[in-house]
PDB file of C-alpha atoms in Angstrom:
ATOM      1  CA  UNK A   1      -0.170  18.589  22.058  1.00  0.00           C
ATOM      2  CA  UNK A   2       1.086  20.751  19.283  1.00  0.00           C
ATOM      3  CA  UNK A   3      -1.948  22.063  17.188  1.00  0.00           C
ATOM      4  CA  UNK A   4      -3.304  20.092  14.519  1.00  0.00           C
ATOM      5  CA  UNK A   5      -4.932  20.661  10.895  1.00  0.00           C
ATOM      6  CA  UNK A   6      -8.499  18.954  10.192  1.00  0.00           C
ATOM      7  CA  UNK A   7      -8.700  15.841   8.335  1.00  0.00           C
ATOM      8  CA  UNK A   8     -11.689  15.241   6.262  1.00  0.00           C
ATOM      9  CA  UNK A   9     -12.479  11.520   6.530  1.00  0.00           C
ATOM     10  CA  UNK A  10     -15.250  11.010   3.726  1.00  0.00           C
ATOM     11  CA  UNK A  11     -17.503   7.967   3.844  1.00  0.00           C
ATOM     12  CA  UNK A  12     -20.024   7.196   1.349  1.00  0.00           C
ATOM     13  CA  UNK A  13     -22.155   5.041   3.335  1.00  0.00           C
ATOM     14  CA  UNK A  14     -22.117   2.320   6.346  1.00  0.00           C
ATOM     15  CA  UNK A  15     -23.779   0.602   8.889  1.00  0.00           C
ATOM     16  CA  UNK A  16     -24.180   0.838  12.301  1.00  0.00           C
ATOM     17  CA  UNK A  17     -22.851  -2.585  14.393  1.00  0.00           C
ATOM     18  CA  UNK A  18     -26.389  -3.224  16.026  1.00  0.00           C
ATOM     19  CA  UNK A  19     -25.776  -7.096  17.056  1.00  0.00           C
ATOM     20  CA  UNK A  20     -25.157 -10.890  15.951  1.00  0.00           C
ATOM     21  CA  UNK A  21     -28.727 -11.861  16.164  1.00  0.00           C
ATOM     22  CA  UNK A  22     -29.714 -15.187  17.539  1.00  0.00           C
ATOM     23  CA  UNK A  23     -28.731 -17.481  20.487  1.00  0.00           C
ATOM     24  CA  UNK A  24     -25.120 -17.844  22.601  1.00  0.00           C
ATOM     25  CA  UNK A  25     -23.752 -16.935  25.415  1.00  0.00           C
ATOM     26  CA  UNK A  26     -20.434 -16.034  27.236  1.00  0.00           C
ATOM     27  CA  UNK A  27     -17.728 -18.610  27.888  1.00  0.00           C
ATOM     28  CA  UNK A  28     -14.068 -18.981  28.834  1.00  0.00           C
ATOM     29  CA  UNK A  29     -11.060 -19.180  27.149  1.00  0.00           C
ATOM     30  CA  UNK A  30     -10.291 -23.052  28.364  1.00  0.00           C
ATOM     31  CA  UNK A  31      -8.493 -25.833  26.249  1.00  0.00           C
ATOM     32  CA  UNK A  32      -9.924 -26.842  22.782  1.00  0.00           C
ATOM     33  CA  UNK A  33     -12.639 -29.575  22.076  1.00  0.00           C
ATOM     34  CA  UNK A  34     -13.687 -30.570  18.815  1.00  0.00           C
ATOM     35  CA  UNK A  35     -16.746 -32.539  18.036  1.00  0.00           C
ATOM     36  CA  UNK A  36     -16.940 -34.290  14.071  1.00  0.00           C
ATOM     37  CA  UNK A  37     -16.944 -31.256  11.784  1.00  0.00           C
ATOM     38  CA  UNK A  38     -16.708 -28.587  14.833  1.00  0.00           C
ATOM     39  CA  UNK A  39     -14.163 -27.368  16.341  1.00  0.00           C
ATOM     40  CA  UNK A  40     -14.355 -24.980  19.933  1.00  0.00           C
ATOM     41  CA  UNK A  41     -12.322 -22.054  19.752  1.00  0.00           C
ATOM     42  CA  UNK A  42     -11.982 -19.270  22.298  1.00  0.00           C
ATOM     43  CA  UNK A  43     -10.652 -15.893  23.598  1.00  0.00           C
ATOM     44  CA  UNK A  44     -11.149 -12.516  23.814  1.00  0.00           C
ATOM     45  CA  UNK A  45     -12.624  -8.951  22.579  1.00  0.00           C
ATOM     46  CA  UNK A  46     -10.739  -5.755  23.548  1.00  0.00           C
ATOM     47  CA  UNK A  47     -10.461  -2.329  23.239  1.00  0.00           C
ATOM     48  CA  UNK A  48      -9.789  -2.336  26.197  1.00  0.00           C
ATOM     49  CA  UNK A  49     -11.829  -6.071  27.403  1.00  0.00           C
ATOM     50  CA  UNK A  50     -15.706  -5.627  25.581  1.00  0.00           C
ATOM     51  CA  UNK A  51     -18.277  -7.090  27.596  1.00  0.00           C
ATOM     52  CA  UNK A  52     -21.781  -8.038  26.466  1.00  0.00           C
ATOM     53  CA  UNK A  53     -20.342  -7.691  22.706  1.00  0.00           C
ATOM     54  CA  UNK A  54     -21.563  -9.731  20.297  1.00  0.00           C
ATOM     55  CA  UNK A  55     -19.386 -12.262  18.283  1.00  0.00           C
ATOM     56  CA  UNK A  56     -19.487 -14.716  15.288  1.00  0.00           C
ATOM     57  CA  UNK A  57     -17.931 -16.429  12.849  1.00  0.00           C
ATOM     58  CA  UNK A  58     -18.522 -14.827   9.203  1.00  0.00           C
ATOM     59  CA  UNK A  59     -18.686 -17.595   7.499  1.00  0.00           C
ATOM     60  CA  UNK A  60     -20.226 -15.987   4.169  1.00  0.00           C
ATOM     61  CA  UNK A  61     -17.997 -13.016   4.302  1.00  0.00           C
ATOM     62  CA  UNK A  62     -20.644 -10.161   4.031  1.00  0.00           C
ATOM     63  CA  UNK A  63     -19.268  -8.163   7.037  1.00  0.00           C
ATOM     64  CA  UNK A  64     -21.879  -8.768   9.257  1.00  0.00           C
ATOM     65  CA  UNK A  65     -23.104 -11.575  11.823  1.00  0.00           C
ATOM     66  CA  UNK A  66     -26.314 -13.471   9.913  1.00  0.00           C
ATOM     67  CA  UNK A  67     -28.602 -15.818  11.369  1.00  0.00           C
ATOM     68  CA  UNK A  68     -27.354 -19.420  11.362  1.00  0.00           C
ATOM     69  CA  UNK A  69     -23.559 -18.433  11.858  1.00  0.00           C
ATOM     70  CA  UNK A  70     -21.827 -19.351  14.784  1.00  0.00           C
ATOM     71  CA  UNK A  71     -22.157 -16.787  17.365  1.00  0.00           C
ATOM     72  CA  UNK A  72     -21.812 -15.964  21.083  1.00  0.00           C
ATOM     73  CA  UNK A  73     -21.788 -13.122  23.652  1.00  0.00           C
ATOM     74  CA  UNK A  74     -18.689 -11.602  25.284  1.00  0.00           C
ATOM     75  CA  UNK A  75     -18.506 -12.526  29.167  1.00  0.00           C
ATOM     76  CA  UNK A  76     -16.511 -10.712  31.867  1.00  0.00           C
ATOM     77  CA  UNK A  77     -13.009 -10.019  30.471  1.00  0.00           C
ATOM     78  CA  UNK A  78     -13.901  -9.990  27.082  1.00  0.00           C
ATOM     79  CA  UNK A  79     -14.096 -13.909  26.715  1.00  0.00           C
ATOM     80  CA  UNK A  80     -15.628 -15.493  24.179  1.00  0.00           C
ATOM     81  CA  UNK A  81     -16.055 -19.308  23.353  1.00  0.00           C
ATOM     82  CA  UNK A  82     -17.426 -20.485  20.034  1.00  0.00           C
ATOM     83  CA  UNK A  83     -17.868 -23.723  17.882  1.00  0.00           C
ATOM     84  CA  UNK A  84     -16.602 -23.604  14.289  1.00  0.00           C
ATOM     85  CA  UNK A  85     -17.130 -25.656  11.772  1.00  0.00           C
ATOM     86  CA  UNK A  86     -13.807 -26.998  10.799  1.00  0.00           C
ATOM     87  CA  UNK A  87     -14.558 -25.894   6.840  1.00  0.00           C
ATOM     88  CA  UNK A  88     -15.040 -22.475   8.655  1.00  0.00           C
ATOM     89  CA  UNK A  89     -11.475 -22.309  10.407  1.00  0.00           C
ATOM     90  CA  UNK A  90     -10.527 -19.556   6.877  1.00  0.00           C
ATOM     91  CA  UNK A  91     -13.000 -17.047   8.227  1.00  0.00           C
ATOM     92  CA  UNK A  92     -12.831 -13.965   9.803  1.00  0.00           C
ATOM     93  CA  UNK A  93     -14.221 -13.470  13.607  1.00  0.00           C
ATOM     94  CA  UNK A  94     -16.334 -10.462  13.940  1.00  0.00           C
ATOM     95  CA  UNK A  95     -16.971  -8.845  17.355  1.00  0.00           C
ATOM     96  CA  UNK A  96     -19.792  -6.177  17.022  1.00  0.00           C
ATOM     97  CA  UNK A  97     -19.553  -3.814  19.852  1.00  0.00           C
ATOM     98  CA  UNK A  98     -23.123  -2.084  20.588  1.00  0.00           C
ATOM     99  CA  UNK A  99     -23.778   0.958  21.634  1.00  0.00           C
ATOM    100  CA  UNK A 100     -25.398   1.328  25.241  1.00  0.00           C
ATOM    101  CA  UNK A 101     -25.022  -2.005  26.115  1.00  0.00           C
ATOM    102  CA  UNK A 102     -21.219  -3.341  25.425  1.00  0.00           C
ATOM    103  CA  UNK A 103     -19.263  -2.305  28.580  1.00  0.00           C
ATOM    104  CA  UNK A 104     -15.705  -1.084  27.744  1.00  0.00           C
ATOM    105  CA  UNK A 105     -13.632  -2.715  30.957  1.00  0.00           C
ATOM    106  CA  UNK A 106     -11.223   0.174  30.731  1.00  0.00           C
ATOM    107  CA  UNK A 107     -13.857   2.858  31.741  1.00  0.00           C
ATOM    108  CA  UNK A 108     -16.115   0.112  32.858  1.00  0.00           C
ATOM    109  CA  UNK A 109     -19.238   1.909  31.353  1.00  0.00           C
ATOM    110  CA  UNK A 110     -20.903   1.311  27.937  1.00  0.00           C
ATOM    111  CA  UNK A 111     -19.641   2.260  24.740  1.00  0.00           C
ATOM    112  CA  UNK A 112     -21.682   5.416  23.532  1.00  0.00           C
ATOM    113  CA  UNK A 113     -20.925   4.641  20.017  1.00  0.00           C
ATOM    114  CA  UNK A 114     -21.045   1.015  18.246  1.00  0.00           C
ATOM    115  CA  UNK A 115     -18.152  -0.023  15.887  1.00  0.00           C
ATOM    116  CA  UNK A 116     -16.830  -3.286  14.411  1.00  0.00           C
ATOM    117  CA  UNK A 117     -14.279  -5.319  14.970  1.00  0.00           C
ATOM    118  CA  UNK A 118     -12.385  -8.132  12.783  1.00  0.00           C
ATOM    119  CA  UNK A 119      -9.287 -10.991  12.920  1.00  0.00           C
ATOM    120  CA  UNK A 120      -8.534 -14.031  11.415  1.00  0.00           C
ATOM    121  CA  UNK A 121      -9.037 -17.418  13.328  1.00  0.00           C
ATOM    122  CA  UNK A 122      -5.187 -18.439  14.500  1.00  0.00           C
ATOM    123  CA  UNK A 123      -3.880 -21.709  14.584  1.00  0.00           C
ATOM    124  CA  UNK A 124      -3.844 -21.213  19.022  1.00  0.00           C
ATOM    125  CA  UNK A 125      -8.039 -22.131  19.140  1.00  0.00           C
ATOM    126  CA  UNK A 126      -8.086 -21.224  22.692  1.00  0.00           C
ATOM    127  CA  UNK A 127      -5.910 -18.022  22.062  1.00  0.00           C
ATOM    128  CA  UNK A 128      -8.341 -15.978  20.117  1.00  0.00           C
ATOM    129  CA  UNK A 129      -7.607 -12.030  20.297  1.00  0.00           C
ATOM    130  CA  UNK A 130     -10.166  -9.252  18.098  1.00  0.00           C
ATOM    131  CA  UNK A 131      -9.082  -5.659  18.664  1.00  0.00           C
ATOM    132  CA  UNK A 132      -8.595  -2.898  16.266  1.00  0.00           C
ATOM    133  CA  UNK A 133      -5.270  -3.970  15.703  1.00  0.00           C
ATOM    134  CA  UNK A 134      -6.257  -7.462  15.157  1.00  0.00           C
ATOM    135  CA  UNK A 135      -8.492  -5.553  12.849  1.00  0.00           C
ATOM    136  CA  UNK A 136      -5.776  -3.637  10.938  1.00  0.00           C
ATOM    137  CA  UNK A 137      -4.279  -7.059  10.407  1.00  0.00           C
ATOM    138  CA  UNK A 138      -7.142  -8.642   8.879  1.00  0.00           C
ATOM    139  CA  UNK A 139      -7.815  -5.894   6.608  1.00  0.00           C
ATOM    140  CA  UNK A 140      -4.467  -6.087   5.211  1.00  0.00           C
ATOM    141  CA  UNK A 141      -4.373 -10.199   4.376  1.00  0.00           C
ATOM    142  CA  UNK A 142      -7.622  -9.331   2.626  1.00  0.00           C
ATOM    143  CA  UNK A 143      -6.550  -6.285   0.250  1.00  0.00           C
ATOM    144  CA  UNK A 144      -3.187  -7.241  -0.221  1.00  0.00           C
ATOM    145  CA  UNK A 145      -3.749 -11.722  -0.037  1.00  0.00           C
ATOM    146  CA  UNK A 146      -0.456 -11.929   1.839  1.00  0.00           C
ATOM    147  CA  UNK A 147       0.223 -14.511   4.837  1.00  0.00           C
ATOM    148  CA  UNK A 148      -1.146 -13.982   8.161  1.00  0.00           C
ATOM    149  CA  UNK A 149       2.972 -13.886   9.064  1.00  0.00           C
ATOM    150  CA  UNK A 150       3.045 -10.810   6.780  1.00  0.00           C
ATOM    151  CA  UNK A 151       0.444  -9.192   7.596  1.00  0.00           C
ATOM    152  CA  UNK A 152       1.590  -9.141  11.665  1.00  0.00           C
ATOM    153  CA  UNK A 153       5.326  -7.525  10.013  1.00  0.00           C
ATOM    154  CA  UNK A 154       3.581  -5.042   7.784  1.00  0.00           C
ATOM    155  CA  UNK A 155       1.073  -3.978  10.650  1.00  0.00           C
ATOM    156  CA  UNK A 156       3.890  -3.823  13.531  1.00  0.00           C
ATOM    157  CA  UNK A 157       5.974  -2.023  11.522  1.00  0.00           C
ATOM    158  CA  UNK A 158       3.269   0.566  10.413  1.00  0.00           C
ATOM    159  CA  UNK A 159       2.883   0.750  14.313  1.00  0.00           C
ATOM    160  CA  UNK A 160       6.269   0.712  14.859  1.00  0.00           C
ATOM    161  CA  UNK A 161       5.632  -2.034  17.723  1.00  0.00           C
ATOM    162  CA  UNK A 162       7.659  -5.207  18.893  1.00  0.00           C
ATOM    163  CA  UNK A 163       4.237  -6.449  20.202  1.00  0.00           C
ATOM    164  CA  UNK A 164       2.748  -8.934  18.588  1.00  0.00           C
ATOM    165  CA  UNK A 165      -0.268  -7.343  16.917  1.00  0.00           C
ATOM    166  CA  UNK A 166      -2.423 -10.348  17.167  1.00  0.00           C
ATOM    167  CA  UNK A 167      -1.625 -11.058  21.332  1.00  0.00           C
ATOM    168  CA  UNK A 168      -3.407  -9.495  23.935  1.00  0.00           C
ATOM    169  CA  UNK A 169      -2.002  -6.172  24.716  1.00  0.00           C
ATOM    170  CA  UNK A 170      -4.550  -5.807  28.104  1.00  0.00           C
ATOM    171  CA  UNK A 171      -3.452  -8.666  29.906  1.00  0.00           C
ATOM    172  CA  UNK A 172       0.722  -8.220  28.691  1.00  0.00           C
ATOM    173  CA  UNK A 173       0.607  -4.562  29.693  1.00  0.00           C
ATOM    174  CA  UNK A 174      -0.962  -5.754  33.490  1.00  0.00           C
ATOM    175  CA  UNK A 175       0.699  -9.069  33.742  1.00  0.00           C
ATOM    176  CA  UNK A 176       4.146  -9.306  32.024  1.00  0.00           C
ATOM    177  CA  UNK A 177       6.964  -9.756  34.350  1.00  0.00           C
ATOM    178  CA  UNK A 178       9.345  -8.012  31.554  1.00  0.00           C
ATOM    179  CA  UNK A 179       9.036  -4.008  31.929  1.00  0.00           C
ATOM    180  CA  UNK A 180       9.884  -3.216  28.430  1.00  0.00           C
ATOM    181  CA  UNK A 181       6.862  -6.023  27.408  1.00  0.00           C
ATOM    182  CA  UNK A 182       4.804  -4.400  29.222  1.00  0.00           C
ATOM    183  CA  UNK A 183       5.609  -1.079  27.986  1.00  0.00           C
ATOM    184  CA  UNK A 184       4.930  -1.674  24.358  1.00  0.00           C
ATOM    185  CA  UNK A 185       1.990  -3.829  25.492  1.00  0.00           C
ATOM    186  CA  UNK A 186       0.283  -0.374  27.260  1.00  0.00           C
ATOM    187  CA  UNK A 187       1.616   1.870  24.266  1.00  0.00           C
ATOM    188  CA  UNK A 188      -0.935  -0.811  21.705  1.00  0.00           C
ATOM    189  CA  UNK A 189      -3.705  -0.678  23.923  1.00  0.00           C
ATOM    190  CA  UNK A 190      -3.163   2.980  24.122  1.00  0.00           C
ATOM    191  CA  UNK A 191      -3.107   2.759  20.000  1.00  0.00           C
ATOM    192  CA  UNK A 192      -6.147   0.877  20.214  1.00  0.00           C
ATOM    193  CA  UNK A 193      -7.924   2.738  22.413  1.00  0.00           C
ATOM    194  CA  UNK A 194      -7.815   5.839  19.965  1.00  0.00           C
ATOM    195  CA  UNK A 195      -8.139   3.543  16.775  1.00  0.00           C
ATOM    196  CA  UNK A 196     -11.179   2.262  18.375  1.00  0.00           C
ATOM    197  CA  UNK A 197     -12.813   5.481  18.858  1.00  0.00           C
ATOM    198  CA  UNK A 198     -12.095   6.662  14.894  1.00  0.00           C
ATOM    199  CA  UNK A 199     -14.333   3.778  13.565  1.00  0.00           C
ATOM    200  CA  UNK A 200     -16.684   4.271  16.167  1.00  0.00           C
ATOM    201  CA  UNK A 201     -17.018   7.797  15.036  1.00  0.00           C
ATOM    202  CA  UNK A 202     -17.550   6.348  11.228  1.00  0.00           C
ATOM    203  CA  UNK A 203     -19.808   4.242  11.536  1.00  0.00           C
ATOM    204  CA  UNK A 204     -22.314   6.373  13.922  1.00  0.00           C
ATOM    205  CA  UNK A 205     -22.225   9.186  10.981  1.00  0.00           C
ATOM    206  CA  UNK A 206     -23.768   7.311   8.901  1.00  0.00           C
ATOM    207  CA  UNK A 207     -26.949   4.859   8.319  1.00  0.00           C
ATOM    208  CA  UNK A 208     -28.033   2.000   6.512  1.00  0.00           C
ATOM    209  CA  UNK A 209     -29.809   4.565   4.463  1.00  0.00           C
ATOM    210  CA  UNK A 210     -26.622   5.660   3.042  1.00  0.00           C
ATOM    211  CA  UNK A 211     -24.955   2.206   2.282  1.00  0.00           C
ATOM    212  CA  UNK A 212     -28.363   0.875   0.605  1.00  0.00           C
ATOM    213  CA  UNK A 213     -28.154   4.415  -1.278  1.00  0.00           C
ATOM    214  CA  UNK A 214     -24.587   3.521  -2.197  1.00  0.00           C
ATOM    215  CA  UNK A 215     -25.213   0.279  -3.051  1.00  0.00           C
ATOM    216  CA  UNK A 216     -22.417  -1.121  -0.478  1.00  0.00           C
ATOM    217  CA  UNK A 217     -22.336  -4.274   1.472  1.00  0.00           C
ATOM    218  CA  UNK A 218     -21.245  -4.294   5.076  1.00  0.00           C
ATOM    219  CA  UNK A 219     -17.970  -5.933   4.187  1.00  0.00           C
ATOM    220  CA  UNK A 220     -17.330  -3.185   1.953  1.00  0.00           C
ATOM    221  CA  UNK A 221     -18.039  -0.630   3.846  1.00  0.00           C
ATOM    222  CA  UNK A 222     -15.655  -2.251   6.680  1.00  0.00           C
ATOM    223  CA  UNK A 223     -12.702  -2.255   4.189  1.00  0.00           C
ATOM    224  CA  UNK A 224     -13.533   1.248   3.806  1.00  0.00           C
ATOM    225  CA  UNK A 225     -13.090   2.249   6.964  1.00  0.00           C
ATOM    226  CA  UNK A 226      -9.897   0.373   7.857  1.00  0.00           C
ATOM    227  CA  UNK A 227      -8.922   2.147   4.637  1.00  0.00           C
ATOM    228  CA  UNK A 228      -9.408   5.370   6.768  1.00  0.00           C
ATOM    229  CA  UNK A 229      -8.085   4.523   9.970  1.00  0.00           C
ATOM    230  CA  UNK A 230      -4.538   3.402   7.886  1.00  0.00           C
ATOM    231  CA  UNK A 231      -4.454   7.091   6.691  1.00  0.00           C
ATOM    232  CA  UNK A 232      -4.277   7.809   9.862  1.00  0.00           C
ATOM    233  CA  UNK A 233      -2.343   5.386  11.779  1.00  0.00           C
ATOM    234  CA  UNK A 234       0.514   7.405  11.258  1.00  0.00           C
ATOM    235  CA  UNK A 235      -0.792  10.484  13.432  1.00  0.00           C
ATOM    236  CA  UNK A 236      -2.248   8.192  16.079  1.00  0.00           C
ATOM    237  CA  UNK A 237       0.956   6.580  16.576  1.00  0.00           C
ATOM    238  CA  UNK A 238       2.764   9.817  16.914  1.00  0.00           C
ATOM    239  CA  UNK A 239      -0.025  11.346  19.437  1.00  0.00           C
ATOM    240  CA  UNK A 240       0.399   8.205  21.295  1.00  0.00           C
ATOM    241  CA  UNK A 241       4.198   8.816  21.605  1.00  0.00           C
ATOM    242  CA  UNK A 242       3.582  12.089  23.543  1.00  0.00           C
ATOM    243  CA  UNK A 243       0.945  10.381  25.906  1.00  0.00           C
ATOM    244  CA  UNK A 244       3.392   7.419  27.177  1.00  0.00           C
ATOM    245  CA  UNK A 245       4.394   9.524  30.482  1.00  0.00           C
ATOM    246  CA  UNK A 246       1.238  10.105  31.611  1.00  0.00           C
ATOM    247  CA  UNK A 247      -0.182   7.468  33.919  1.00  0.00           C
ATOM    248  CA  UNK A 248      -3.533   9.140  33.275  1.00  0.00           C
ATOM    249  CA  UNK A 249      -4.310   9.345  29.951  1.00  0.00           C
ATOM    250  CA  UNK A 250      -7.401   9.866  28.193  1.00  0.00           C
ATOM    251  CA  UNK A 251      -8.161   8.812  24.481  1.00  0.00           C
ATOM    252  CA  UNK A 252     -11.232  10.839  24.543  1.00  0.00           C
ATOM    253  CA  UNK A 253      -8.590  13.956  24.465  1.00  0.00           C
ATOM    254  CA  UNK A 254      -6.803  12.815  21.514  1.00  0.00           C
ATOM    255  CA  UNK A 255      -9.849  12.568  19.661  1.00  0.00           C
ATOM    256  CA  UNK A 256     -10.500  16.792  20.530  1.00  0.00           C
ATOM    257  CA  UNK A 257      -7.744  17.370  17.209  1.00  0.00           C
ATOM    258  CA  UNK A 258      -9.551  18.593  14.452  1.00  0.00           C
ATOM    259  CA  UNK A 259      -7.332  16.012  12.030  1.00  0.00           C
ATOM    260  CA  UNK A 260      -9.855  13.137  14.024  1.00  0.00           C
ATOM    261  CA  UNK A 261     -13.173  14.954  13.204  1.00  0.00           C
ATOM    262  CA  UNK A 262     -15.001  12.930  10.592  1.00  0.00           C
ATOM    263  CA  UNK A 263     -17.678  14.292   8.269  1.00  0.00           C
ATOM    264  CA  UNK A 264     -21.129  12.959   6.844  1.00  0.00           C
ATOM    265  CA  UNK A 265     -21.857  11.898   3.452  1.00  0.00           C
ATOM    266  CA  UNK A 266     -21.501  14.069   0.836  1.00  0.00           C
ATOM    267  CA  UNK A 267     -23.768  13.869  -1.999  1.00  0.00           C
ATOM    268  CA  UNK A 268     -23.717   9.830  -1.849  1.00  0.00           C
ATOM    269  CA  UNK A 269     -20.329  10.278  -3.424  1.00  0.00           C
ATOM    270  CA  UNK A 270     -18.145   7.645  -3.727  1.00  0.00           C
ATOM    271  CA  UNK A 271     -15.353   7.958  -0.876  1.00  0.00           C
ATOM    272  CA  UNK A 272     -12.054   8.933  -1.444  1.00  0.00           C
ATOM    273  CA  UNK A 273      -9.027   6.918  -0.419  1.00  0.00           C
ATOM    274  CA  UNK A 274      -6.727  10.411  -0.259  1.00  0.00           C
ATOM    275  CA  UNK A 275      -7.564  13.678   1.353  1.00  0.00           C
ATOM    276  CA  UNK A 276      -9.240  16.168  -0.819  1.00  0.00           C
ATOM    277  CA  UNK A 277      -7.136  18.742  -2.439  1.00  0.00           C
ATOM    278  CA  UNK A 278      -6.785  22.410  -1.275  1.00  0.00           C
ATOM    279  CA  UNK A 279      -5.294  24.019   1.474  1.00  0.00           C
ATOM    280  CA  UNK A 280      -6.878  21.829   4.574  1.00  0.00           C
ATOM    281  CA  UNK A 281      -5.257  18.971   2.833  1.00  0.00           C
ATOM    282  CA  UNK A 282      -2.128  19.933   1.812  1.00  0.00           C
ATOM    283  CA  UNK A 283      -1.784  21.189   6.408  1.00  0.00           C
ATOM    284  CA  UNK A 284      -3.250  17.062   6.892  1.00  0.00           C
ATOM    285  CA  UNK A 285      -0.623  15.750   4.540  1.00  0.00           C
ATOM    286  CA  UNK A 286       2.059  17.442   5.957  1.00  0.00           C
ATOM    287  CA  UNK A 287       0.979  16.365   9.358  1.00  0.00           C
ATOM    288  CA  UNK A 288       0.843  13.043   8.440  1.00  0.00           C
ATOM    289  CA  UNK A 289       4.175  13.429   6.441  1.00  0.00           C
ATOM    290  CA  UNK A 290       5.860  14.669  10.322  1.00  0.00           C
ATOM    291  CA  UNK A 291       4.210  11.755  11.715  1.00  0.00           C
ATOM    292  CA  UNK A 292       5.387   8.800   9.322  1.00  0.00           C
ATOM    293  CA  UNK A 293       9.116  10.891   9.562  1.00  0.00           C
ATOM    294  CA  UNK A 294       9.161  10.101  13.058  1.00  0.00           C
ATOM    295  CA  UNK A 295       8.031   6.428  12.538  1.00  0.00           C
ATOM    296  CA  UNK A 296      11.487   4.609  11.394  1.00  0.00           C
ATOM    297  CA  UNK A 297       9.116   1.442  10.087  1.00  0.00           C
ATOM    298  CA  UNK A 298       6.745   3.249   8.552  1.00  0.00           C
TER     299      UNK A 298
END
C-alpha cells in the first residue's frame, strides 16, 4: 500500500456506546406480526454479524437507547426482533456495539472497542439491516432531509457500489448465486469492516467528560462522527480497491496508515468539519483528492 499522509480527525467530545439498558432478548428474523399500535419488526446487525449487541428503537431521537424504548439483544447471526410502536415506524434503529462483550462473527471474538451504529426502519419489517453503511445512509436523510431512495443513490455512488447499501452485504457476499453480486457484496463488507473500525476509534478517544464539557448530546456527537468517516470514505474506498485480490485480508492493516490515526480533544474546541491547514493537510487533501479521482461517482 503506497505510503500515506496523517489525517487529523478532531472531535470535540463523545460518548462511549456502553448499552440499551433494560429488558429483551435475541430473536429471529421471521414474518411480521402486529398487535393494535405495535408492530414486530426484525433483522440484523453487522459489521461483519454483531452478537450480544444491543438494539432499540430511538424513539426521542437523542442518539442513545433510554429506558422505556423498545429494545432487544442481538442473537447468533446478528438477528434482532423488536416491537415498534406503529407512531414509531419514522425512527431510527440504533445498534450499540459494546466493547468486551459484542462478538464480531467475522473474527468471532469481541469487539475491543465500542461504536454505534444507525438506519432507518424500511418498509420490509422483517428485512431490517444496521451496518456502517446503513449508517452512512441515515446520516445523510438527516443532514440533507432527502428520501430514503436518495439517500441509498447518494451513498452508493459515494461508494461507488451497485449494492444496495441498505441489504445485507454478509449473507449476499456468502450466498448469492451471481459472482459479480457477490463480489460487490464482499467489497461493502470489506468497506464496512474498515468504516467500522474509524468510529470505533472515535468514540473510545473520548468520554462523556468531554461531550458534557462540550455541551453535546449523543445524537450530535453521532452526526459528528459520520461527518468524519464521509471525509474519509473516499480513501477507504480506494484502500479497499487494492485489497479485493487478497482472500485474506485484514482491516486491522488498513487502519496501520497514519491518514486513519485519530487524535484527542483539543482544548474542548469545537470540531472541525475540514482538515486543519498547513502542510499535513494540504499531503491529506491531496490524498483524498487521488482517491475521489479514482472514484467515477464520487
Amino acid at each position: 500500500m503506497q505510503k500515506r499522509s496523517t489525517l487529523g480527525v478532531m472531535i470535540a467530545s463523545a460518548i462511549l456506546a456502553t448499552g440499551c439498558g433494560g429488558g429483551g432478548g435475541s430473536g429471529s428474523s421471521g414474518g411480521v406480526t402486529e398487535t393494535p399500535g405495535n408492530v414486530t419488526i426484525s433483522g440484523r446487525a453487522a459489521d461483519g454479524y454483531l452478537v450480544q449487541a444491543n438494539v432499540c428503537a430511538d424513539l426521542n431521537t437523542n442518539g442513545s437507547c433510554d429506558a422505556g424504548e423498545p429494545n432487544t439483544t442481538t442473537g447468533e447471526g446478528g438477528v434482532f426482533t423488536l416491537e415498534v410502536p406503529q407512531s414509531g415506524l419514522t425512527a431510527e434503529l440504533l445498534v450499540e456495539a459494546i466493547a468486551n462483550l459484542t462478538i464480531d462473527e467475522d473474527t468471532n471474538q469481541p469487539i475491543p472497542k465500542g461504536f454505534t451504529l444507525r438506519s432507518p426502519i424500511i418498509d420490509e419489517k422483517d428485512a431490517q439491516f444496521v451496518s456502517p453503511v446503513t449508517t452512512m445512509v441515515a446520516n445523510e436523510m438527516k443532514n440533507t432531509s432527502v428520501s430514503l431512495e436518495r439517500a441509498k443513490e447518494i451513498v452508493a455512488q459515494r461508494l461507488n457500489t451497485s449494492f444496495d447499501p441498505i441489504k445485507d452485504y454478509v449473507e449476499a457476499a456468502k450466498n448469492s448465486a451471481d459472482d459479480s453480486v457477490k463480489q460487490n457484496a464482499e467489497r461493502l463488507h470489506r468497506i464496512a469492516q474498515v468504516t467500522a473500525r474509524v468510529v470505533a476509534q472515535i468514540e473510545s478517544n473520548v468520554s462523556q467528560t468531554d461531550l458534557d464539557e462540550a455541551g453535546l448530546t449523543k445524537a450530535e456527537f453521532l452526526a459528528l462522527v459520520s461527518r468524519q468517516v464521509e471525509l474519509l470514505v473516499s480513501v477507504i474506498v480506494n484502500d479497499i480497491e487494492e485489497t479485493l485480490a487478497d482472500p485474506n485480508f485484514d482491516p486491522d492493516s488498513i487502519l496501520e496508515g497514519p491518514e486513519y490515526a485519530v487524535e484527542p480533544p483539543i482544548n474542548n474546541e469545537p470540531p472541525t468539519t475540514e482538515p486543519n491547514p498547513g502542510t499535513g493537510s494540504d499531503l491529506l487533501s491531496e490524498r483524498i483528492a487521488q482517491a475521489q479521482d479514482a472514484n467515477p461517482f464520487y
